[in-house]
Short mmCIF file of C-alpha atoms and ligand atoms in Angstrom, two decimals:
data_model
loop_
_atom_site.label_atom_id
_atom_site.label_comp_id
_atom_site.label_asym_id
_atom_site.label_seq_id
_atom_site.Cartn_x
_atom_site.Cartn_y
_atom_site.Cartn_z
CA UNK Z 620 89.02 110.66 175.28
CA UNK Z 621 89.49 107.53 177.00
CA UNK Z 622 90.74 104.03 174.87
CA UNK Z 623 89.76 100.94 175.89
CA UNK Z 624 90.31 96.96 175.46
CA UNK Z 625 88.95 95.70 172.24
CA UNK Z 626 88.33 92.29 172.56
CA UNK Z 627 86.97 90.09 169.13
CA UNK Z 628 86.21 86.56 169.70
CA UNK Z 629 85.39 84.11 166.83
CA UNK Z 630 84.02 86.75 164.96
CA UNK Z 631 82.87 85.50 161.24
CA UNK Z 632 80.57 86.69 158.56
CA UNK Z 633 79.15 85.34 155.37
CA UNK Z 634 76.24 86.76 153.25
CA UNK Z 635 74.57 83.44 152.38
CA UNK Z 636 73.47 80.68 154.47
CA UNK Z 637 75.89 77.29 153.43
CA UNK Z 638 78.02 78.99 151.10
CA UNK Z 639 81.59 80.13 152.42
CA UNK Z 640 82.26 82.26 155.17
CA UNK Z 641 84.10 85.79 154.14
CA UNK Z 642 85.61 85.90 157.04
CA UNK Z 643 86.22 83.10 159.09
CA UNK Z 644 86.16 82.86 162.64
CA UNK Z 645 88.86 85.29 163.88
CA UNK Z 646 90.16 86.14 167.55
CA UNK Z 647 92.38 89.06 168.61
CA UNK Z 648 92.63 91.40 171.81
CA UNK Z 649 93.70 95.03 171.70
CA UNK Z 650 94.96 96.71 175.17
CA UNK Z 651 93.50 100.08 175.95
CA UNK Z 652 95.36 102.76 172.63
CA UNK Z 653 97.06 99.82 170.64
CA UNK Z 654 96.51 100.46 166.72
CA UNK Z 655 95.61 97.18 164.99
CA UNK Z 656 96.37 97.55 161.38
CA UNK Z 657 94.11 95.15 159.25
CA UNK Z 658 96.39 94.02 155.94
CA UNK Z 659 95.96 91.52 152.87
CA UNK Z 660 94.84 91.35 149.27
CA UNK Z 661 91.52 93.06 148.17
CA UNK Z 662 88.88 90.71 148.76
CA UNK Z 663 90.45 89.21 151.94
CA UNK Z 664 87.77 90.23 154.53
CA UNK Z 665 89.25 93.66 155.78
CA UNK Z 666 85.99 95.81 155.46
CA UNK Z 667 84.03 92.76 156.21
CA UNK Z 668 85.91 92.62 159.39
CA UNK Z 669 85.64 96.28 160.20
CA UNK Z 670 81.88 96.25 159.59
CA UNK Z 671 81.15 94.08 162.59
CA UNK Z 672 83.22 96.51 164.40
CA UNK Z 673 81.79 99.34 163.99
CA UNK Z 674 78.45 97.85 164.75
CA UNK Z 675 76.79 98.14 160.70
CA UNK Z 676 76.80 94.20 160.17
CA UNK Z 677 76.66 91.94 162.85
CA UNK Z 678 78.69 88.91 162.97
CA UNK Z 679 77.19 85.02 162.27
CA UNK Z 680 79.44 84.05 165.00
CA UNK Z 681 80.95 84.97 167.74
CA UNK Z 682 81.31 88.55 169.94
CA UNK Z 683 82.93 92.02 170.22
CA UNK Z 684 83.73 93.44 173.36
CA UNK Z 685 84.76 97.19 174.33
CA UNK Z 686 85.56 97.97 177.64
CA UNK Z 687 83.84 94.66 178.54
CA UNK Z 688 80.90 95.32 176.95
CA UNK Z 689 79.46 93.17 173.81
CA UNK Z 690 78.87 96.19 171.63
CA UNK Z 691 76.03 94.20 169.34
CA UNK Z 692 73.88 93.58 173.09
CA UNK Z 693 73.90 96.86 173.86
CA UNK Z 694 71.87 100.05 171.93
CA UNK Z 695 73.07 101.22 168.95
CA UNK Z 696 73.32 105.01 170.43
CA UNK Z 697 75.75 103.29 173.22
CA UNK Z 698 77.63 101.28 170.63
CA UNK Z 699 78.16 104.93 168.92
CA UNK Z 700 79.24 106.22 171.91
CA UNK Z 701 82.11 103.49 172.21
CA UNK Z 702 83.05 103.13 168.46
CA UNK Z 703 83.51 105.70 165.84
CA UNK Z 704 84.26 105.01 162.43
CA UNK Z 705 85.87 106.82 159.19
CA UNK Z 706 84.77 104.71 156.24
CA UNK Z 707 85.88 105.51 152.41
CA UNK Z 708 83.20 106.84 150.92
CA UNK Z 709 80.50 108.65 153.00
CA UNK Z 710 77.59 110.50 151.25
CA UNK Z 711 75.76 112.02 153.96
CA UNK Z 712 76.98 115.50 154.20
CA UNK Z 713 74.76 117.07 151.14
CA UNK Z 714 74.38 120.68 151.45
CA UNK Z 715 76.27 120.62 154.93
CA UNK Z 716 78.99 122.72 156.65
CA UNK Z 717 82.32 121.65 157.94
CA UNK Z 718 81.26 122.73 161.28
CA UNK Z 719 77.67 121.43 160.71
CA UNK Z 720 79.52 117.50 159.72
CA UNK Z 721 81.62 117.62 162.73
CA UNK Z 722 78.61 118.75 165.10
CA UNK Z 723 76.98 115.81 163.35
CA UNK Z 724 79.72 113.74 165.58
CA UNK Z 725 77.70 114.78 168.58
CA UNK Z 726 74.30 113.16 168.06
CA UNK Z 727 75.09 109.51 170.19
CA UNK Z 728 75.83 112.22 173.22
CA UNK Z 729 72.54 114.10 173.12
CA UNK Z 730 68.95 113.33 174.09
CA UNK Z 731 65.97 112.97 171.96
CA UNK Z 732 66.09 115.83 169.56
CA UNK Z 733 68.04 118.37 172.01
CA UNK Z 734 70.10 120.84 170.38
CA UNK Z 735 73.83 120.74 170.85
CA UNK Z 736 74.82 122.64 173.59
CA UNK Z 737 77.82 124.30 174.92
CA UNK Z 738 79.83 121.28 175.84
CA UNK Z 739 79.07 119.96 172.52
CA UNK Z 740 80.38 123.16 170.83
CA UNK Z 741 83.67 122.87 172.76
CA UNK Z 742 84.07 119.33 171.88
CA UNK Z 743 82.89 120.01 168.20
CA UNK Z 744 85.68 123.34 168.29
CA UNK Z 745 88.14 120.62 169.94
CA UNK Z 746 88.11 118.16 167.12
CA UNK Z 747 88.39 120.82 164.42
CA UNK Z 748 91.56 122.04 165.79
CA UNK Z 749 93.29 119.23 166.30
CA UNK Z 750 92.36 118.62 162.19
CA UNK Z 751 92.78 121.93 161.71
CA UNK Z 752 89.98 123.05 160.06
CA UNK Z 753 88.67 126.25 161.25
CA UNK Z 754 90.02 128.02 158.32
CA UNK Z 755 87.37 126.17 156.45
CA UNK Z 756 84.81 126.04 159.44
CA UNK Z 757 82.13 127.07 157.08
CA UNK Z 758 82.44 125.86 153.80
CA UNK Z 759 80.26 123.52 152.38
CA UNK Z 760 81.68 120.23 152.62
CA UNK Z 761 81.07 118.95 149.24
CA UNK Z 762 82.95 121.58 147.96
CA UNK Z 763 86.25 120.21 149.37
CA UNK Z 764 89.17 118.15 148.34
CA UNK Z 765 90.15 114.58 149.24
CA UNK Z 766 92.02 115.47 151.85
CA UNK Z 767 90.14 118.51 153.17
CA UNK Z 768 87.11 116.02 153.52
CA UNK Z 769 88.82 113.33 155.13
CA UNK Z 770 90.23 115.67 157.74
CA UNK Z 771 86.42 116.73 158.44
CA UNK Z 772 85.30 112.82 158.31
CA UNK Z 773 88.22 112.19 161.25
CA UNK Z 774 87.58 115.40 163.40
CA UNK Z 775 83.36 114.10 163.22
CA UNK Z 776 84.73 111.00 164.31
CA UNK Z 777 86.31 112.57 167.37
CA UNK Z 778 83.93 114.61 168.33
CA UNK Z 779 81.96 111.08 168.78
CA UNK Z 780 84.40 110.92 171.76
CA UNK Z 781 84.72 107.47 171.09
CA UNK Z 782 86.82 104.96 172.85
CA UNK Z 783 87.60 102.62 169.31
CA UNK Z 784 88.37 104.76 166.21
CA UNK Z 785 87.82 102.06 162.93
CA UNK Z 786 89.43 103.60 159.71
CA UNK Z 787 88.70 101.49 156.42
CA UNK Z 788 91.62 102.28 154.05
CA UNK Z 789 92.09 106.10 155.52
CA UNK Z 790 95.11 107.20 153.04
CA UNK Z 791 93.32 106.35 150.16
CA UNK Z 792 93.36 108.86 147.52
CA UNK Z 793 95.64 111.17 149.63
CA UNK Z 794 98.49 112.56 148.44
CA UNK Z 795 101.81 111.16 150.28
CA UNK Z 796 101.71 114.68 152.44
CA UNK Z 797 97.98 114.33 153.92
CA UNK Z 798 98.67 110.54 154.46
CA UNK Z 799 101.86 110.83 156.66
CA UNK Z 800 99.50 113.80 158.19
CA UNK Z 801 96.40 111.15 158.47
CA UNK Z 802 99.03 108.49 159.91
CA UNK Z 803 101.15 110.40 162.18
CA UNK Z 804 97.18 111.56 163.80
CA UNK Z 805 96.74 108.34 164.07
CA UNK Z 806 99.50 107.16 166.06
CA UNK Z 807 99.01 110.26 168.64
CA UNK Z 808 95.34 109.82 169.66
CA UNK Z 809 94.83 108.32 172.90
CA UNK Z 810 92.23 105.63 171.31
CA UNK Z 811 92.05 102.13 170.66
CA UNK Z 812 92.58 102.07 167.13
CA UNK Z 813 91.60 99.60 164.01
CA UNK Z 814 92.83 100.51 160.44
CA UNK Z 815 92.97 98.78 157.34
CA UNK Z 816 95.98 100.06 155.17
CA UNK Z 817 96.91 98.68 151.79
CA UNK Z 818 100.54 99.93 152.35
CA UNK Z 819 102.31 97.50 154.46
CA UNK Z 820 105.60 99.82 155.11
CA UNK Z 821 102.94 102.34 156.46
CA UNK Z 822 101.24 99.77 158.35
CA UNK Z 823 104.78 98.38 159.85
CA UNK Z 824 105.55 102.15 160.85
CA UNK Z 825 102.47 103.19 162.15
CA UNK Z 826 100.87 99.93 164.04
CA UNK Z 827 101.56 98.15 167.10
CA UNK Z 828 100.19 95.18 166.09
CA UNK Z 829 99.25 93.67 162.33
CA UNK Z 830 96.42 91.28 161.71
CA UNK Z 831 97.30 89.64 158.07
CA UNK Z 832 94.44 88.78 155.99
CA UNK Z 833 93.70 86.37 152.82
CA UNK Z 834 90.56 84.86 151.45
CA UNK Z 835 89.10 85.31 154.59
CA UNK Z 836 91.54 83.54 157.34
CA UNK Z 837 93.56 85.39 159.69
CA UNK Z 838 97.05 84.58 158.70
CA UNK Z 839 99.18 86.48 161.71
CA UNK Z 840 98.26 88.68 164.02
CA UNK Z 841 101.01 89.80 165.98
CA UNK Z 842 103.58 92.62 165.98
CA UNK Z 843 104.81 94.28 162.68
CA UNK Z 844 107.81 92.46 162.55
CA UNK Z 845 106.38 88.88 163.26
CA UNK Z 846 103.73 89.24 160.87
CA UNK Z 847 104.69 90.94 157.71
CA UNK Z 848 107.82 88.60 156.87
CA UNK Z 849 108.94 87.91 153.36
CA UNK Z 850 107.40 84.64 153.41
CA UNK Z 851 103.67 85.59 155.09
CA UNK Z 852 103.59 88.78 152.29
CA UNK Z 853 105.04 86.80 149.68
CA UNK Z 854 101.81 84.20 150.59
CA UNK Z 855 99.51 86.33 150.82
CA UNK Z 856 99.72 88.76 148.01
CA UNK Z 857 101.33 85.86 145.32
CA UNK Z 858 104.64 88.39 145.05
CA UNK Z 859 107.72 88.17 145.73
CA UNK Z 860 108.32 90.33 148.52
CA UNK Z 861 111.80 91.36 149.70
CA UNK Z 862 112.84 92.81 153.21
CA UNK Z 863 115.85 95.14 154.02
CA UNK Z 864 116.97 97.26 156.23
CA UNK Z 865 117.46 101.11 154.69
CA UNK Z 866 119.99 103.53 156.32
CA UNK Z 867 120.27 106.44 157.92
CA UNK Z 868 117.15 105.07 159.97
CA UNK Z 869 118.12 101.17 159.59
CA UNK Z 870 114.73 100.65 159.33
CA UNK Z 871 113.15 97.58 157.78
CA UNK Z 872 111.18 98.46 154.66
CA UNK Z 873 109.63 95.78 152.19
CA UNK Z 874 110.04 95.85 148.36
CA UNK Z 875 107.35 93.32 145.98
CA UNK Z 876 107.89 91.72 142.77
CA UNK Z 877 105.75 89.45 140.34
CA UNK Z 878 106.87 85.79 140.65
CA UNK Z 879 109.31 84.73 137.60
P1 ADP Y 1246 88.66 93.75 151.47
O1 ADP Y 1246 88.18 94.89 152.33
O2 ADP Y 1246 89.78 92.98 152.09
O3 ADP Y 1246 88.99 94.17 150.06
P2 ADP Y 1246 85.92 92.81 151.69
O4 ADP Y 1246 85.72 92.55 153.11
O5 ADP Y 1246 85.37 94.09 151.12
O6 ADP Y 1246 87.48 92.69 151.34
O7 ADP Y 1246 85.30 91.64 150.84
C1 ADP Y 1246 85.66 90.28 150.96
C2 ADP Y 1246 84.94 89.52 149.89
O8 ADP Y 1246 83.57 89.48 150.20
C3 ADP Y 1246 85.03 90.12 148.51
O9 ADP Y 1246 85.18 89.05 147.60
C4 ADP Y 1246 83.71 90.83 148.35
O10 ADP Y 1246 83.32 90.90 146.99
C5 ADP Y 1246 82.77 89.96 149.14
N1 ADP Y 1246 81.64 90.67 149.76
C6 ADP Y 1246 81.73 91.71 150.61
N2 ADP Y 1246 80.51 92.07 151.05
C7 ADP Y 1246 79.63 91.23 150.47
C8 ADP Y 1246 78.20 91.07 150.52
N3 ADP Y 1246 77.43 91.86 151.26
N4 ADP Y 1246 77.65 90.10 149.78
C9 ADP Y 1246 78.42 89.28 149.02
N5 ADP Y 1246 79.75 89.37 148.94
C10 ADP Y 1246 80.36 90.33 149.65
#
């Protein structure tokens, strides 16, 4: 796997033609296996960002760029090649395998309707251990947990040997075990990485850099500590938020409370 410069320049995108933008034009530039975490409120443009991303709606303005390429001028089955994504909800395993899921990871890779071949099989056997999921190679995916199905979501993802891995919200309905497992995955793969995360401790510890979100404007985009301040959280969320440092670790960790 190689990462690569993410580059996103005025990127915006509304649904309606002179009604306001959901997300307004927003810049930001990502060296070669930097994790972006995408914060802010629900509703503040973080899946609308990651759409245009991951190449599923393309923005009213502006471009994307991986590697130096614009990823919406070039064909889709290239575009997969360069940027994988594991979304929240994704219905399109029915009736299919863990292995068969993962394999799915392949198609961008192969030509016409070519069967996978050897290569793809070590790649496909590749991602499943690093997710560990051989043990449940051949169960039928639907049958599996939160977790278990994430796991198999991620590994399909890899085995699109992409160079950009988006996540949309990837610790959702985990358990705190399987996300610390899902985050400290994250922070080992040599890939450019883009995550949204609705916990902003996780985000702090996990991320290189932060882009802050609210009704659609990037608010900070910087590094952890720049970005998720008292005042920029407290802003953005309407709480009170609350910043201290916690020992053994003396690591900074925020706490939120309604407004009086
Ligand atoms: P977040 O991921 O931060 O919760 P979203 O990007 O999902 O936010 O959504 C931002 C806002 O845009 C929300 O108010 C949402 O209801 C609205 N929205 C998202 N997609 C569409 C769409 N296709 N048409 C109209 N409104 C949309």
């Amino acid at each position: 796997m190689i990462a690569a410069d993410l580059i996103a320049e005025n990127i915006s995108w509304g649904p309606y033609k002179n009604q306001p933008l959901l997300l307004h034009p927003t810049s930001f530039e990502l060296k070669a296996g930097q994790v972006l975490g995408v914060v802010g409120p629900n509703g503040a443009g973080k899946s609308t960002l990651l759409r245009m991303i991951y190449r599923y709606q393309n923005p009213l303005t502006g471009r994307i760029f991986v590697d130096g390429d614009d990823i919406w001028s070039i064909p889709p089955r290239a575009a997969a090649r360069k940027v994988a994504a594991v979304l929240q909800e994704q219905h399109t395993s029915f009736g299919l395998t863990v292995r068969e899921v993962v394999t799915l990871g392949r198609t961008p890779h192969r030509l016409g309707f070519s069967t996978p071949g050897d290569r793809d099989s070590e790649i496909v056997d590749d991602a499943m251990s690093q997710l560990d999921l051989h043990k449940i190679a051949y169960r039928d995916v639907q049958t599996l947990s939160g977790g278990e199905r994430q796991r198999v979501m991620v590994a399909r993802a890899l085995a699109q040997q992409p160079q950009v891995l988006v996540l949309d919200e990837p610790t959702n309905h985990l358990d705190i075990r399987h996300q610390l497992e899902i985050l400290a995955l994250i922070r080992n793969l040599d890939l450019t990485i883009v995550v949204s995360l609705h916990d902003l401790n996780m985000a702090a510890d996990v991320c290189d850099v932060v882009l802050l979100l609210e009704a659609g404007h990037a608010k900070g985009f910087g590094a952890p500590d720049e970005v998720l301040t008292e005042t920029h959280v407290s802003e953005a969320f309407r709480v009170q938020a609350r910043s201290e440092y916690l020992s053994p670790s003396n690591t900074k960790h925020l706490s939120f409370h309604l407004p009086e």
